[in-house]
C-alpha cells in the first residue's frame, strides 16, 4: 500500500532537507509550509511536493491541508510528523506496522519501550497531560503526539474533526486525539524515540486544553442523555 508522509513545517530551513531525505525511504513526502519567513519553502521544493500556506498559518492549518491532498489518493496510508527534529523518520515503519488491524497509530513517548529525551522539568506535566487524556477516553495513559499514522478512512474522519478545532499546535493535537478516540476508531499507541526541542512548560496551554476537554465531555454526556429520553 502506498504511503504519504505529511510534514507541516514553519521556519525549518536547517532541518527540512535532511527530514525529507530520510522520509523518502518510506513513501511520498508532502511538506506543508505554514507561512515560513525563511527558506523552508524553497529548500523543500527542490526534493518534495510542497504546499505553501500564508503567513500566520498554524499547525492545524497544515494538518488540514495535508488531509485535503491525501483525499485525492484513495487507498493510501498517511503519516504526519514534525519537521523540527523531535520525531525520527526511522520510526515510520513501526507506526505503519501498527496499522495492521487498526485505524490509527499514535507515536507514543510514554510506553515502556519509548525513548523520550526531554528535560526533567517537563516530565511531570507530560505525565499529567497523558494521564488526564487517558482518563477522559477510558485508557490508562494516552499520548497526544503529532507523530501519527492513519489508514484512509481514519484520515477522512480526522480531516472532518480537525476543521472545527483551534489550530494552534498545543491545543490542536490533544483535542484532535480526544475526538478521534471518541469517534469509535480503533486506535493503537506505538513506542517511538522523541527529542524535545525546547524547554518550555506551557502550563497555561495544559490548563486551557483540560478545560476545553472537560467541556467537550460534559456536552457529549448531555447529548447522550437527551438522545435516550
PDB file of C-alpha atoms in Angstrom:
ATOM      1  CA  UNK A   1       0.000   0.000   0.000  1.00  0.00           C
ATOM      2  CA  UNK A   2       1.255   3.484  -0.839  1.00  0.00           C
ATOM      3  CA  UNK A   3       2.199   5.884   1.942  1.00  0.00           C
ATOM      4  CA  UNK A   4       2.023   9.692   2.014  1.00  0.00           C
ATOM      5  CA  UNK A   5       4.192  11.371   4.655  1.00  0.00           C
ATOM      6  CA  UNK A   6       2.936  14.856   5.545  1.00  0.00           C
ATOM      7  CA  UNK A   7       5.323  17.239   7.272  1.00  0.00           C
ATOM      8  CA  UNK A   8       3.907  20.565   8.464  1.00  0.00           C
ATOM      9  CA  UNK A   9       6.847  22.965   8.767  1.00  0.00           C
ATOM     10  CA  UNK A  10       7.425  26.521   9.933  1.00  0.00           C
ATOM     11  CA  UNK A  11      10.857  28.136   9.638  1.00  0.00           C
ATOM     12  CA  UNK A  12      12.729  24.816   9.433  1.00  0.00           C
ATOM     13  CA  UNK A  13      15.312  25.657   6.772  1.00  0.00           C
ATOM     14  CA  UNK A  14      18.071  23.994   8.832  1.00  0.00           C
ATOM     15  CA  UNK A  15      16.229  20.673   9.171  1.00  0.00           C
ATOM     16  CA  UNK A  16      13.820  20.224   6.298  1.00  0.00           C
ATOM     17  CA  UNK A  17      16.170  18.816   3.624  1.00  0.00           C
ATOM     18  CA  UNK A  18      17.511  16.098   5.930  1.00  0.00           C
ATOM     19  CA  UNK A  19      13.994  15.198   7.163  1.00  0.00           C
ATOM     20  CA  UNK A  20      12.734  14.888   3.575  1.00  0.00           C
ATOM     21  CA  UNK A  21      15.614  12.638   2.521  1.00  0.00           C
ATOM     22  CA  UNK A  22      15.116  10.354   5.495  1.00  0.00           C
ATOM     23  CA  UNK A  23      11.336  10.114   4.978  1.00  0.00           C
ATOM     24  CA  UNK A  24      11.532   9.370   1.260  1.00  0.00           C
ATOM     25  CA  UNK A  25      12.687   5.838   2.106  1.00  0.00           C
ATOM     26  CA  UNK A  26       9.179   5.125   3.366  1.00  0.00           C
ATOM     27  CA  UNK A  27       6.828   6.931   0.992  1.00  0.00           C
ATOM     28  CA  UNK A  28       5.950  10.064  -0.933  1.00  0.00           C
ATOM     29  CA  UNK A  29       6.700  13.243   1.020  1.00  0.00           C
ATOM     30  CA  UNK A  30       4.463  16.304   1.197  1.00  0.00           C
ATOM     31  CA  UNK A  31       5.736  19.366   3.072  1.00  0.00           C
ATOM     32  CA  UNK A  32       3.122  21.862   4.202  1.00  0.00           C
ATOM     33  CA  UNK A  33       4.935  25.165   4.707  1.00  0.00           C
ATOM     34  CA  UNK A  34       2.924  27.077   7.307  1.00  0.00           C
ATOM     35  CA  UNK A  35       3.864  30.625   6.359  1.00  0.00           C
ATOM     36  CA  UNK A  36       7.627  30.344   6.889  1.00  0.00           C
ATOM     37  CA  UNK A  37       9.644  33.552   6.663  1.00  0.00           C
ATOM     38  CA  UNK A  38      12.938  31.760   5.966  1.00  0.00           C
ATOM     39  CA  UNK A  39      13.909  29.471   3.066  1.00  0.00           C
ATOM     40  CA  UNK A  40      11.920  26.409   4.171  1.00  0.00           C
ATOM     41  CA  UNK A  41       9.648  26.544   1.117  1.00  0.00           C
ATOM     42  CA  UNK A  42      12.455  26.931  -1.430  1.00  0.00           C
ATOM     43  CA  UNK A  43      14.578  24.150   0.102  1.00  0.00           C
ATOM     44  CA  UNK A  44      11.676  21.710   0.393  1.00  0.00           C
ATOM     45  CA  UNK A  45      10.566  22.400  -3.170  1.00  0.00           C
ATOM     46  CA  UNK A  46      13.857  21.013  -4.507  1.00  0.00           C
ATOM     47  CA  UNK A  47      13.080  17.431  -3.420  1.00  0.00           C
ATOM     48  CA  UNK A  48       9.430  17.124  -2.307  1.00  0.00           C
ATOM     49  CA  UNK A  49       5.856  18.134  -3.003  1.00  0.00           C
ATOM     50  CA  UNK A  50       5.140  21.407  -1.178  1.00  0.00           C
ATOM     51  CA  UNK A  51       2.030  23.362  -0.196  1.00  0.00           C
ATOM     52  CA  UNK A  52       2.648  26.958   0.819  1.00  0.00           C
ATOM     53  CA  UNK A  53       0.231  28.401   3.368  1.00  0.00           C
ATOM     54  CA  UNK A  54       0.068  32.159   4.048  1.00  0.00           C
ATOM     55  CA  UNK A  55       1.838  33.838   6.998  1.00  0.00           C
ATOM     56  CA  UNK A  56       0.013  33.316  10.259  1.00  0.00           C
ATOM     57  CA  UNK A  57      -0.914  29.720   9.434  1.00  0.00           C
ATOM     58  CA  UNK A  58      -0.595  27.255  12.312  1.00  0.00           C
ATOM     59  CA  UNK A  59      -0.136  23.527  12.758  1.00  0.00           C
ATOM     60  CA  UNK A  60      -3.831  22.713  12.438  1.00  0.00           C
ATOM     61  CA  UNK A  61      -3.975  24.525   9.103  1.00  0.00           C
ATOM     62  CA  UNK A  62      -1.107  22.396   7.838  1.00  0.00           C
ATOM     63  CA  UNK A  63      -2.760  19.217   9.059  1.00  0.00           C
ATOM     64  CA  UNK A  64      -5.964  20.055   7.190  1.00  0.00           C
ATOM     65  CA  UNK A  65      -4.029  20.875   4.015  1.00  0.00           C
ATOM     66  CA  UNK A  66      -2.220  17.537   4.212  1.00  0.00           C
ATOM     67  CA  UNK A  67      -5.514  15.676   4.606  1.00  0.00           C
ATOM     68  CA  UNK A  68      -7.037  17.537   1.667  1.00  0.00           C
ATOM     69  CA  UNK A  69      -4.120  16.451  -0.521  1.00  0.00           C
ATOM     70  CA  UNK A  70      -4.487  12.856   0.661  1.00  0.00           C
ATOM     71  CA  UNK A  71      -8.222  12.835  -0.099  1.00  0.00           C
ATOM     72  CA  UNK A  72      -7.380  12.543  -3.797  1.00  0.00           C
ATOM     73  CA  UNK A  73      -5.215   9.448  -3.253  1.00  0.00           C
ATOM     74  CA  UNK A  74      -7.631   6.631  -2.453  1.00  0.00           C
ATOM     75  CA  UNK A  75      -6.309   3.582  -0.648  1.00  0.00           C
ATOM     76  CA  UNK A  76      -3.191   5.151   0.876  1.00  0.00           C
ATOM     77  CA  UNK A  77      -1.779   5.309   4.392  1.00  0.00           C
ATOM     78  CA  UNK A  78      -0.984   8.782   5.745  1.00  0.00           C
ATOM     79  CA  UNK A  79       1.724   9.678   8.260  1.00  0.00           C
ATOM     80  CA  UNK A  80       2.065  13.066   9.954  1.00  0.00           C
ATOM     81  CA  UNK A  81       5.290  14.051  11.693  1.00  0.00           C
ATOM     82  CA  UNK A  82       7.146  17.182  12.809  1.00  0.00           C
ATOM     83  CA  UNK A  83       9.859  18.905  10.830  1.00  0.00           C
ATOM     84  CA  UNK A  84      11.805  20.225  13.802  1.00  0.00           C
ATOM     85  CA  UNK A  85      13.756  17.094  14.721  1.00  0.00           C
ATOM     86  CA  UNK A  86      11.666  15.907  17.660  1.00  0.00           C
ATOM     87  CA  UNK A  87      10.484  12.879  15.642  1.00  0.00           C
ATOM     88  CA  UNK A  88      12.698  10.326  13.904  1.00  0.00           C
ATOM     89  CA  UNK A  89      11.780   9.045  10.410  1.00  0.00           C
ATOM     90  CA  UNK A  90      13.140   5.582  11.215  1.00  0.00           C
ATOM     91  CA  UNK A  91      10.098   5.096  13.477  1.00  0.00           C
ATOM     92  CA  UNK A  92       7.710   5.364  10.498  1.00  0.00           C
ATOM     93  CA  UNK A  93       7.762   1.605   9.726  1.00  0.00           C
ATOM     94  CA  UNK A  94       6.714   0.826  13.312  1.00  0.00           C
ATOM     95  CA  UNK A  95       3.696   3.123  13.005  1.00  0.00           C
ATOM     96  CA  UNK A  96       2.739   1.647   9.634  1.00  0.00           C
ATOM     97  CA  UNK A  97       3.084  -1.873  11.031  1.00  0.00           C
ATOM     98  CA  UNK A  98       0.659  -0.879  13.788  1.00  0.00           C
ATOM     99  CA  UNK A  99      -1.980  -0.020  11.193  1.00  0.00           C
ATOM    100  CA  UNK A 100      -2.443  -3.730  10.568  1.00  0.00           C
ATOM    101  CA  UNK A 101      -5.787  -4.259  12.290  1.00  0.00           C
ATOM    102  CA  UNK A 102      -6.059  -0.630  13.463  1.00  0.00           C
ATOM    103  CA  UNK A 103      -7.356   2.625  12.003  1.00  0.00           C
ATOM    104  CA  UNK A 104      -4.796   4.947  13.558  1.00  0.00           C
ATOM    105  CA  UNK A 105      -1.460   4.634  15.378  1.00  0.00           C
ATOM    106  CA  UNK A 106      -0.072   7.284  17.727  1.00  0.00           C
ATOM    107  CA  UNK A 107       3.701   7.510  18.033  1.00  0.00           C
ATOM    108  CA  UNK A 108       3.887   7.496  21.810  1.00  0.00           C
ATOM    109  CA  UNK A 109       6.544   8.918  24.115  1.00  0.00           C
ATOM    110  CA  UNK A 110       5.122   7.190  27.186  1.00  0.00           C
ATOM    111  CA  UNK A 111       5.178   3.449  26.504  1.00  0.00           C
ATOM    112  CA  UNK A 112       7.629   1.017  28.057  1.00  0.00           C
ATOM    113  CA  UNK A 113       9.946   0.873  25.045  1.00  0.00           C
ATOM    114  CA  UNK A 114       9.660   4.539  24.101  1.00  0.00           C
ATOM    115  CA  UNK A 115      12.752   6.728  24.305  1.00  0.00           C
ATOM    116  CA  UNK A 116      11.806  10.204  25.482  1.00  0.00           C
ATOM    117  CA  UNK A 117      14.546  12.781  25.779  1.00  0.00           C
ATOM    118  CA  UNK A 118      13.062  15.804  27.495  1.00  0.00           C
ATOM    119  CA  UNK A 119      14.147  17.999  30.409  1.00  0.00           C
ATOM    120  CA  UNK A 120      13.169  16.793  33.868  1.00  0.00           C
ATOM    121  CA  UNK A 121      11.189  19.990  34.375  1.00  0.00           C
ATOM    122  CA  UNK A 122       8.773  18.965  31.584  1.00  0.00           C
ATOM    123  CA  UNK A 123       8.192  15.357  32.570  1.00  0.00           C
ATOM    124  CA  UNK A 124       5.615  15.897  35.345  1.00  0.00           C
ATOM    125  CA  UNK A 125       3.427  17.955  33.006  1.00  0.00           C
ATOM    126  CA  UNK A 126       3.693  15.313  30.266  1.00  0.00           C
ATOM    127  CA  UNK A 127       2.657  12.653  32.777  1.00  0.00           C
ATOM    128  CA  UNK A 128      -0.325  14.710  33.986  1.00  0.00           C
ATOM    129  CA  UNK A 129      -1.446  15.573  30.450  1.00  0.00           C
ATOM    130  CA  UNK A 130      -1.285  11.989  29.152  1.00  0.00           C
ATOM    131  CA  UNK A 131      -2.888  10.623  32.317  1.00  0.00           C
ATOM    132  CA  UNK A 132      -5.709  13.168  32.131  1.00  0.00           C
ATOM    133  CA  UNK A 133      -6.380  12.469  28.462  1.00  0.00           C
ATOM    134  CA  UNK A 134      -6.338   8.739  29.140  1.00  0.00           C
ATOM    135  CA  UNK A 135      -8.856   9.169  31.940  1.00  0.00           C
ATOM    136  CA  UNK A 136     -11.232  11.029  29.620  1.00  0.00           C
ATOM    137  CA  UNK A 137     -11.135   8.364  26.904  1.00  0.00           C
ATOM    138  CA  UNK A 138     -11.071   5.305  29.153  1.00  0.00           C
ATOM    139  CA  UNK A 139      -7.391   4.366  28.838  1.00  0.00           C
ATOM    140  CA  UNK A 140      -4.550   4.367  31.362  1.00  0.00           C
ATOM    141  CA  UNK A 141      -2.485   6.999  29.542  1.00  0.00           C
ATOM    142  CA  UNK A 142      -2.815   8.451  26.061  1.00  0.00           C
ATOM    143  CA  UNK A 143      -0.151  10.468  24.293  1.00  0.00           C
ATOM    144  CA  UNK A 144      -1.293  13.329  22.054  1.00  0.00           C
ATOM    145  CA  UNK A 145       1.855  13.208  19.942  1.00  0.00           C
ATOM    146  CA  UNK A 146       1.566  14.685  16.454  1.00  0.00           C
ATOM    147  CA  UNK A 147       3.546  11.719  15.056  1.00  0.00           C
ATOM    148  CA  UNK A 148       0.648   9.605  13.756  1.00  0.00           C
ATOM    149  CA  UNK A 149      -0.300   7.139  11.059  1.00  0.00           C
ATOM    150  CA  UNK A 150      -3.810   6.830   9.596  1.00  0.00           C
ATOM    151  CA  UNK A 151      -5.494   4.454   7.227  1.00  0.00           C
ATOM    152  CA  UNK A 152      -7.514   6.243   4.576  1.00  0.00           C
ATOM    153  CA  UNK A 153     -10.826   6.098   6.446  1.00  0.00           C
ATOM    154  CA  UNK A 154      -9.307   7.370   9.709  1.00  0.00           C
ATOM    155  CA  UNK A 155      -7.654  10.226   7.815  1.00  0.00           C
ATOM    156  CA  UNK A 156     -11.058  11.247   6.423  1.00  0.00           C
ATOM    157  CA  UNK A 157     -12.530  11.209   9.947  1.00  0.00           C
ATOM    158  CA  UNK A 158      -9.583  13.226  11.301  1.00  0.00           C
ATOM    159  CA  UNK A 159      -9.941  15.770   8.498  1.00  0.00           C
ATOM    160  CA  UNK A 160     -13.617  16.273   9.272  1.00  0.00           C
ATOM    161  CA  UNK A 161     -12.951  16.690  13.012  1.00  0.00           C
ATOM    162  CA  UNK A 162      -9.925  18.968  12.544  1.00  0.00           C
ATOM    163  CA  UNK A 163     -11.856  21.659  10.701  1.00  0.00           C
ATOM    164  CA  UNK A 164     -13.760  22.661  13.859  1.00  0.00           C
ATOM    165  CA  UNK A 165     -10.766  22.744  16.239  1.00  0.00           C
ATOM    166  CA  UNK A 166      -8.456  25.621  17.245  1.00  0.00           C
ATOM    167  CA  UNK A 167      -5.400  25.416  15.024  1.00  0.00           C
ATOM    168  CA  UNK A 168      -2.589  26.258  17.467  1.00  0.00           C
ATOM    169  CA  UNK A 169      -0.313  23.219  17.936  1.00  0.00           C
ATOM    170  CA  UNK A 170      -0.592  22.723  21.687  1.00  0.00           C
ATOM    171  CA  UNK A 171      -4.356  22.970  21.574  1.00  0.00           C
ATOM    172  CA  UNK A 172      -4.938  21.154  18.296  1.00  0.00           C
ATOM    173  CA  UNK A 173      -3.121  17.875  18.963  1.00  0.00           C
ATOM    174  CA  UNK A 174      -4.684  16.857  22.308  1.00  0.00           C
ATOM    175  CA  UNK A 175      -8.160  17.987  21.232  1.00  0.00           C
ATOM    176  CA  UNK A 176      -7.955  16.046  17.973  1.00  0.00           C
ATOM    177  CA  UNK A 177      -6.697  12.967  19.839  1.00  0.00           C
ATOM    178  CA  UNK A 178      -9.636  13.132  22.232  1.00  0.00           C
ATOM    179  CA  UNK A 179     -12.152  13.465  19.419  1.00  0.00           C
ATOM    180  CA  UNK A 180     -10.597  10.627  17.425  1.00  0.00           C
ATOM    181  CA  UNK A 181     -10.882   8.285  20.393  1.00  0.00           C
ATOM    182  CA  UNK A 182     -14.498   9.313  20.888  1.00  0.00           C
ATOM    183  CA  UNK A 183     -15.255   8.767  17.197  1.00  0.00           C
ATOM    184  CA  UNK A 184     -15.023   5.000  17.611  1.00  0.00           C
ATOM    185  CA  UNK A 185     -11.882   4.433  15.548  1.00  0.00           C
ATOM    186  CA  UNK A 186      -9.612   1.566  16.526  1.00  0.00           C
ATOM    187  CA  UNK A 187      -6.513   3.322  17.845  1.00  0.00           C
ATOM    188  CA  UNK A 188      -3.179   1.930  18.972  1.00  0.00           C
ATOM    189  CA  UNK A 189      -0.132   3.569  20.555  1.00  0.00           C
ATOM    190  CA  UNK A 190       3.331   2.518  19.375  1.00  0.00           C
ATOM    191  CA  UNK A 191       6.668   3.379  21.024  1.00  0.00           C
ATOM    192  CA  UNK A 192       8.879   5.969  19.348  1.00  0.00           C
ATOM    193  CA  UNK A 193      12.024   7.916  20.079  1.00  0.00           C
ATOM    194  CA  UNK A 194      11.360  11.550  20.931  1.00  0.00           C
ATOM    195  CA  UNK A 195      13.670  14.508  21.460  1.00  0.00           C
ATOM    196  CA  UNK A 196      12.346  17.728  22.999  1.00  0.00           C
ATOM    197  CA  UNK A 197      13.408  20.778  21.024  1.00  0.00           C
ATOM    198  CA  UNK A 198      12.583  23.372  23.678  1.00  0.00           C
ATOM    199  CA  UNK A 199      12.324  23.562  27.465  1.00  0.00           C
ATOM    200  CA  UNK A 200       9.056  25.481  27.734  1.00  0.00           C
ATOM    201  CA  UNK A 201       6.430  24.111  30.116  1.00  0.00           C
ATOM    202  CA  UNK A 202       3.294  25.612  28.540  1.00  0.00           C
ATOM    203  CA  UNK A 203       1.351  25.155  31.772  1.00  0.00           C
ATOM    204  CA  UNK A 204      -1.266  27.647  30.616  1.00  0.00           C
ATOM    205  CA  UNK A 205      -1.897  25.546  27.495  1.00  0.00           C
ATOM    206  CA  UNK A 206      -2.363  22.438  29.625  1.00  0.00           C
ATOM    207  CA  UNK A 207      -4.974  24.219  31.739  1.00  0.00           C
ATOM    208  CA  UNK A 208      -6.700  25.572  28.646  1.00  0.00           C
ATOM    209  CA  UNK A 209      -6.791  22.155  26.958  1.00  0.00           C
ATOM    210  CA  UNK A 210      -8.011  20.448  30.142  1.00  0.00           C
ATOM    211  CA  UNK A 211     -10.877  22.922  30.430  1.00  0.00           C
ATOM    212  CA  UNK A 212     -11.878  22.517  26.765  1.00  0.00           C
ATOM    213  CA  UNK A 213     -11.771  18.721  27.045  1.00  0.00           C
ATOM    214  CA  UNK A 214     -13.935  18.770  30.142  1.00  0.00           C
ATOM    215  CA  UNK A 215     -16.480  20.925  28.330  1.00  0.00           C
ATOM    216  CA  UNK A 216     -16.475  18.510  25.389  1.00  0.00           C
ATOM    217  CA  UNK A 217     -17.041  15.585  27.736  1.00  0.00           C
ATOM    218  CA  UNK A 218     -19.874  17.280  29.644  1.00  0.00           C
ATOM    219  CA  UNK A 219     -21.570  18.369  26.428  1.00  0.00           C
ATOM    220  CA  UNK A 220     -21.259  14.858  24.992  1.00  0.00           C
ATOM    221  CA  UNK A 221     -22.837  13.314  28.085  1.00  0.00           C
ATOM    222  CA  UNK A 222     -25.710  15.785  27.943  1.00  0.00           C
ATOM    223  CA  UNK A 223     -26.335  14.910  24.291  1.00  0.00           C
ATOM    224  CA  UNK A 224     -26.317  11.200  25.123  1.00  0.00           C
ATOM    225  CA  UNK A 225     -28.768  11.723  27.969  1.00  0.00           C
ATOM    226  CA  UNK A 226     -31.028  13.753  25.700  1.00  0.00           C
ATOM    227  CA  UNK A 227     -30.966  11.100  22.992  1.00  0.00           C
ATOM    228  CA  UNK A 228     -32.114   8.434  25.450  1.00  0.00           C
ATOM    229  CA  UNK A 229     -35.212  10.263  26.532  1.00  0.00           C
TER     230      UNK A 229
END
